[in-house]
Structure formats: C-alpha cells, structure tokens
Amino acid sequence: ETGVTQSPTHLIKTRGQQVTLRCSSQSGHNTVSWYQQALGQGPQFIFQYYREEENGRGNFPPRFSGLQFPNYSSELNVNALELDDSALYLCASSRRDRKNYGYTFGSGTRLTVV
Amino acid sequence: DQQVKQNSPSLSVQEGRISILNCDYTNSMFDYFLWYKKYPAEGPTFLISISSIKDKNEDGRFTVFLNKSAKHLSLHIVPSQPGDSAVYFCAASGGSNYKLTFGKGTLLTVNP
C-alpha cells in the first residue's frame, strides 16, 4: 500500500510568480485535501476535492486553486505569490465513505517566497 | 478566531511517566476529534480519535478523554517513551464537513 507522495519537497519562488504543487493519493483513497501550515501554526484547511470537484474550501483567496485527476492525484496552484504564502503545504488523502477521518498526510512541500 | 486551542506549546516528561496533552474547542458543531503526531520533515500521522457520543477511547498506550460540557479533550500517553517525542496536534470536525480544524500543536519531549 503506497502512501501519499508530494512533489517537490522544497521550492523557492519569487513574489508574483505562480507555483504548482503535486500530490499522489494513497491507494484506495478517493478524496484529497490540501492544508497550509505556517511556521508555529497548525495546518489550515485550504480545500478538498472529491470526484474531481472542489468540495469545501477554507478561508483562502481565489488565487489558490486546485485540480483532482481521474486517478485521484491532485494539484494545488497558487498565483501571484505573496511573502505570506511561505509555508509547508500538506496534502492528505482519505476514503469518502470512512468516517474515521483517518487522513493520510504526505510529508509536504516547503514553499519559500522571496 | 481560533476554534481549537492547545495552550501548552511544549511539555517535557520523564520516560515511563504519563504525558497529558490538553485541547480546548469553542465550536459546538464539532462532533469528531482526532490527535495527530508529527515528526520533523514528515507529515502528521493519525494517532487516535473520538466521537462526541463517547467520553473515552483507548488504543494501547494512548487514551483520549472528551468532556463535552467543558469543550475539552485530553490525550494521555502511558507509559511515555522517548520515541513519543514529537509535535502533537489536536483536530476537530463537525457534521458532514470533512474539513479538519487544527490546534497549533504541543511539542512533547520525553527524556530518557
């Protein structure tokens, strides 16, 4: 059983640029959620994808967008990067019909905006 | 507005003793609570959970207690081991919303 893999592991971007982060969900999982973890904070919910559609969104502006593909992998896109976007971005996959909320998290992508 | 609060940024205990990590919440709609453990350079790992219809759930060395009237939950680790040293996050969810709301975490250090 493969876990959740994220790429890249680290990334440095310049303010105003765009970035795409990728996530492969765990085998058997059909839902992908993205979280942002700023330094010293807990993970904050960005959005969730199920059946290739956004299914819930946190308090993040529209320049944060995503995709889910038929194989349940996902992308997080951030446009017009700001310095405050520097954070660890975590992807988590789960089974929609499992109410144990046992998300499996990836190791994250560390994004630095300079 | 922080709906899930972990007021202790850090906790240090001796190996073999009990570790008690606390979490408070404000949203009455939360009906499911989880604890995650996070090592550096790794993603959070699910540890244990509890539904709001229960007041206790046990899994090996880990026990979670829920006090709904106080909107408080705690994680007990007995006995604590050096390998338990990590950041522990409390998280909550409500209704059909699968979103998890996390606290800021507590760094647990278990000294040999």
Coordinates of C-alpha atoms in Angstrom, one line a residue:
Chain A
E1 CA 0.0 0.0 0.0
T2 CA 1.6 3.2 -1.1
G3 CA 1.2 6.3 1.0
V4 CA 0.7 9.9 0.0
T5 CA 3.6 11.4 -2.0
Q6 CA 4.1 15.1 -2.7
S7 CA 6.5 16.9 -5.1
P8 CA 8.6 18.8 -5.0
T9 CA 9.8 18.6 -1.3
H10 CA 11.2 22.2 -1.4
L11 CA 10.7 25.1 -3.6
I12 CA 11.8 28.7 -3.7
K13 CA 9.8 31.2 -5.7
T14 CA 9.8 35.0 -6.2
R15 CA 6.9 37.2 -5.2
G16 CA 4.3 37.5 -8.0
Q17 CA 5.2 34.1 -9.6
Q18 CA 2.9 31.1 -9.9
V19 CA 3.5 27.7 -8.4
T20 CA 2.1 24.2 -8.8
L21 CA 2.4 21.6 -6.1
R22 CA 1.6 17.9 -6.8
C23 CA 0.2 15.1 -4.7
S24 CA -0.4 11.4 -5.3
S25 CA -3.0 10.0 -3.0
Q26 CA -2.8 6.7 -1.1
S27 CA -4.1 3.7 -3.0
G28 CA -7.8 3.2 -2.4
H29 CA -8.4 6.8 -1.4
N30 CA -10.8 9.0 -3.4
T31 CA -10.6 12.3 -1.6
V32 CA -7.8 14.8 -1.4
S33 CA -7.4 17.8 0.9
W34 CA -4.8 20.5 1.0
Y35 CA -3.6 22.2 4.1
Q36 CA -1.2 25.1 4.7
Q37 CA 1.0 25.1 7.8
A38 CA 2.7 28.3 8.5
L39 CA 5.6 28.4 11.0
G40 CA 4.4 27.8 14.6
Q41 CA 0.9 27.2 13.5
G42 CA -1.3 24.1 13.0
P43 CA -2.3 23.1 9.5
Q44 CA -5.1 25.2 8.0
F45 CA -7.6 23.8 5.5
I46 CA -7.4 25.2 2.0
F47 CA -9.8 23.0 0.1
Q48 CA -10.9 19.4 -0.6
Y49 CA -11.5 17.6 -3.8
Y50 CA -13.8 14.6 -4.4
R51 CA -14.9 13.2 -7.8
E52 CA -12.7 15.9 -9.4
E53 CA -14.7 18.7 -8.0
E54 CA -14.0 21.1 -5.2
N55 CA -15.9 20.0 -2.1
G56 CA -15.4 22.6 0.6
R57 CA -13.0 25.5 0.9
G58 CA -11.3 27.3 3.7
N59 CA -10.6 31.0 4.1
F60 CA -8.2 31.3 1.2
P61 CA -8.4 33.7 -1.8
P62 CA -9.3 32.5 -5.3
R63 CA -5.6 32.7 -6.3
F64 CA -5.4 29.3 -4.5
S65 CA -6.9 26.8 -6.9
G66 CA -6.7 23.0 -7.4
L67 CA -7.4 20.1 -9.5
Q68 CA -8.1 16.4 -8.9
F69 CA -7.5 13.9 -11.7
P70 CA -9.3 10.6 -12.5
N71 CA -6.6 8.7 -10.7
Y72 CA -7.3 10.8 -7.6
S73 CA -4.0 12.6 -7.8
S74 CA -4.2 16.4 -7.2
E75 CA -2.5 19.7 -7.9
L76 CA -2.5 22.9 -5.8
N77 CA -1.9 26.1 -7.8
V78 CA -1.1 29.4 -6.3
N79 CA -1.0 32.5 -8.5
A80 CA 0.6 35.9 -7.7
L81 CA 2.6 34.6 -4.8
E82 CA 3.0 36.7 -1.7
L83 CA 5.6 36.5 1.0
D84 CA 3.0 35.2 3.4
D85 CA 2.4 32.2 1.2
S86 CA 5.7 30.8 2.6
A87 CA 4.7 27.7 4.4
L88 CA 4.6 23.9 4.4
Y89 CA 1.8 22.7 2.1
L90 CA 0.4 19.3 3.1
C91 CA -1.7 17.0 1.0
A92 CA -4.0 14.5 2.7
S93 CA -6.0 11.7 1.2
S94 CA -8.9 9.7 2.6
R95 CA -11.8 7.5 1.8
R96 CA -15.0 9.5 1.5
D97 CA -17.1 6.7 3.0
R98 CA -14.9 6.2 6.0
K99 CA -16.0 8.4 8.9
N100 CA -12.9 7.9 11.0
Y101 CA -11.3 10.9 9.3
G102 CA -8.1 8.9 9.2
Y103 CA -6.5 11.2 6.7
T104 CA -3.1 10.0 5.4
F105 CA -0.8 13.0 5.1
G106 CA 2.1 13.4 2.8
S107 CA 5.4 14.9 4.0
G108 CA 4.6 18.2 2.5
T109 CA 6.2 20.8 0.2
R110 CA 8.1 23.6 1.8
L111 CA 7.5 26.7 -0.2
T112 CA 9.6 29.8 0.3
V113 CA 8.6 33.0 -1.4
V114 CA 11.3 35.7 -1.6
Chain B
D1 CA -10.8 33.2 15.8
Q2 CA -9.1 30.0 16.9
Q3 CA -11.7 27.3 17.3
V4 CA -9.3 24.6 18.5
K5 CA -6.7 25.7 21.2
Q6 CA -3.7 23.9 22.5
N7 CA -2.5 26.3 25.2
S8 CA 0.7 24.5 26.1
P9 CA 3.3 25.0 23.3
S10 CA 5.6 22.4 24.9
L11 CA 5.6 19.6 27.5
S12 CA 8.6 17.7 29.0
V13 CA 8.2 14.4 30.8
Q14 CA 10.4 11.5 32.0
E15 CA 10.4 8.2 30.3
G16 CA 7.9 5.8 31.9
R17 CA 5.7 8.6 33.3
I18 CA 2.4 9.8 32.0
S19 CA 2.1 12.5 29.3
I20 CA -1.1 14.6 29.3
L21 CA -1.8 16.8 26.4
N22 CA -4.7 19.2 26.5
C23 CA -7.0 20.7 23.9
D24 CA -10.0 23.1 24.1
Y25 CA -12.5 23.9 21.5
T26 CA -15.2 26.6 21.1
N27 CA -17.4 25.3 18.2
S28 CA -20.4 23.3 19.5
M29 CA -20.8 21.8 16.0
F30 CA -17.7 19.8 16.3
D31 CA -18.6 16.1 16.7
Y32 CA -15.4 14.3 16.0
F33 CA -12.0 14.8 17.4
L34 CA -8.6 13.5 16.4
W35 CA -5.0 13.6 17.6
Y36 CA -2.1 13.6 15.1
K37 CA 1.6 13.2 15.8
K38 CA 4.2 14.9 13.7
Y39 CA 7.9 14.3 13.5
P40 CA 10.2 16.9 11.7
A41 CA 10.3 16.6 7.9
E42 CA 7.3 14.2 8.0
G43 CA 3.5 14.7 7.6
P44 CA 1.2 14.4 10.5
T45 CA 0.3 10.8 11.4
F46 CA -3.1 9.9 12.7
L47 CA -3.0 8.6 16.3
I48 CA -6.4 8.2 17.8
S49 CA -9.9 9.7 17.5
I50 CA -13.1 10.0 19.5
S51 CA -16.7 10.7 18.6
S52 CA -18.7 13.2 20.6
I53 CA -21.1 10.4 21.7
K54 CA -18.2 8.9 23.7
D55 CA -16.2 10.2 26.6
K56 CA -13.2 7.9 26.3
N57 CA -11.3 6.0 23.7
E58 CA -8.3 3.8 24.3
D59 CA -5.7 2.3 22.0
G60 CA -2.7 0.7 23.6
R61 CA -0.7 3.3 25.5
F62 CA -2.9 6.1 24.1
T63 CA -6.2 7.3 25.6
V64 CA -8.3 10.2 24.6
F65 CA -10.8 11.7 27.0
L66 CA -13.6 14.1 26.0
N67 CA -15.5 16.4 28.3
K68 CA -18.3 17.9 26.1
S69 CA -19.7 20.2 28.7
A70 CA -16.3 21.8 29.2
K71 CA -15.4 21.6 25.5
H72 CA -12.2 20.0 26.5
L73 CA -10.3 16.9 25.4
S74 CA -7.0 15.4 26.5
L75 CA -4.6 12.8 25.3
H76 CA -2.9 10.5 27.8
I77 CA 0.2 8.5 26.9
V78 CA 1.2 5.9 29.4
P79 CA 4.0 5.0 29.8
S80 CA 5.8 7.7 27.8
Q81 CA 8.7 6.6 25.6
P82 CA 11.5 8.7 24.0
G83 CA 10.1 7.8 20.6
D84 CA 6.9 9.6 21.5
S85 CA 8.8 12.9 21.3
A86 CA 7.1 14.9 18.6
V87 CA 4.6 17.6 18.0
Y88 CA 1.0 16.6 18.8
F89 CA -1.9 18.3 17.1
C90 CA -5.5 18.2 18.2
A91 CA -8.0 18.4 15.4
A92 CA -11.8 18.6 15.2
S93 CA -14.5 18.2 12.6
G94 CA -18.3 18.7 12.5
G95 CA -21.3 17.2 10.7
S96 CA -20.8 16.3 7.1
N97 CA -18.0 18.7 6.8
Y98 CA -14.8 16.8 6.3
K99 CA -12.6 19.7 7.0
L100 CA -10.3 19.4 10.0
T101 CA -9.6 22.3 12.2
F102 CA -6.3 22.0 13.9
G103 CA -4.8 23.5 17.1
K104 CA -1.3 25.0 17.0
G105 CA 0.3 21.8 18.4
T106 CA 2.2 20.9 21.6
L107 CA 5.8 19.8 21.4
L108 CA 6.3 16.7 23.6
T109 CA 9.8 15.8 24.8
V110 CA 10.2 12.5 26.6
N111 CA 13.5 12.4 28.4
P112 CA 15.3 9.0 28.9

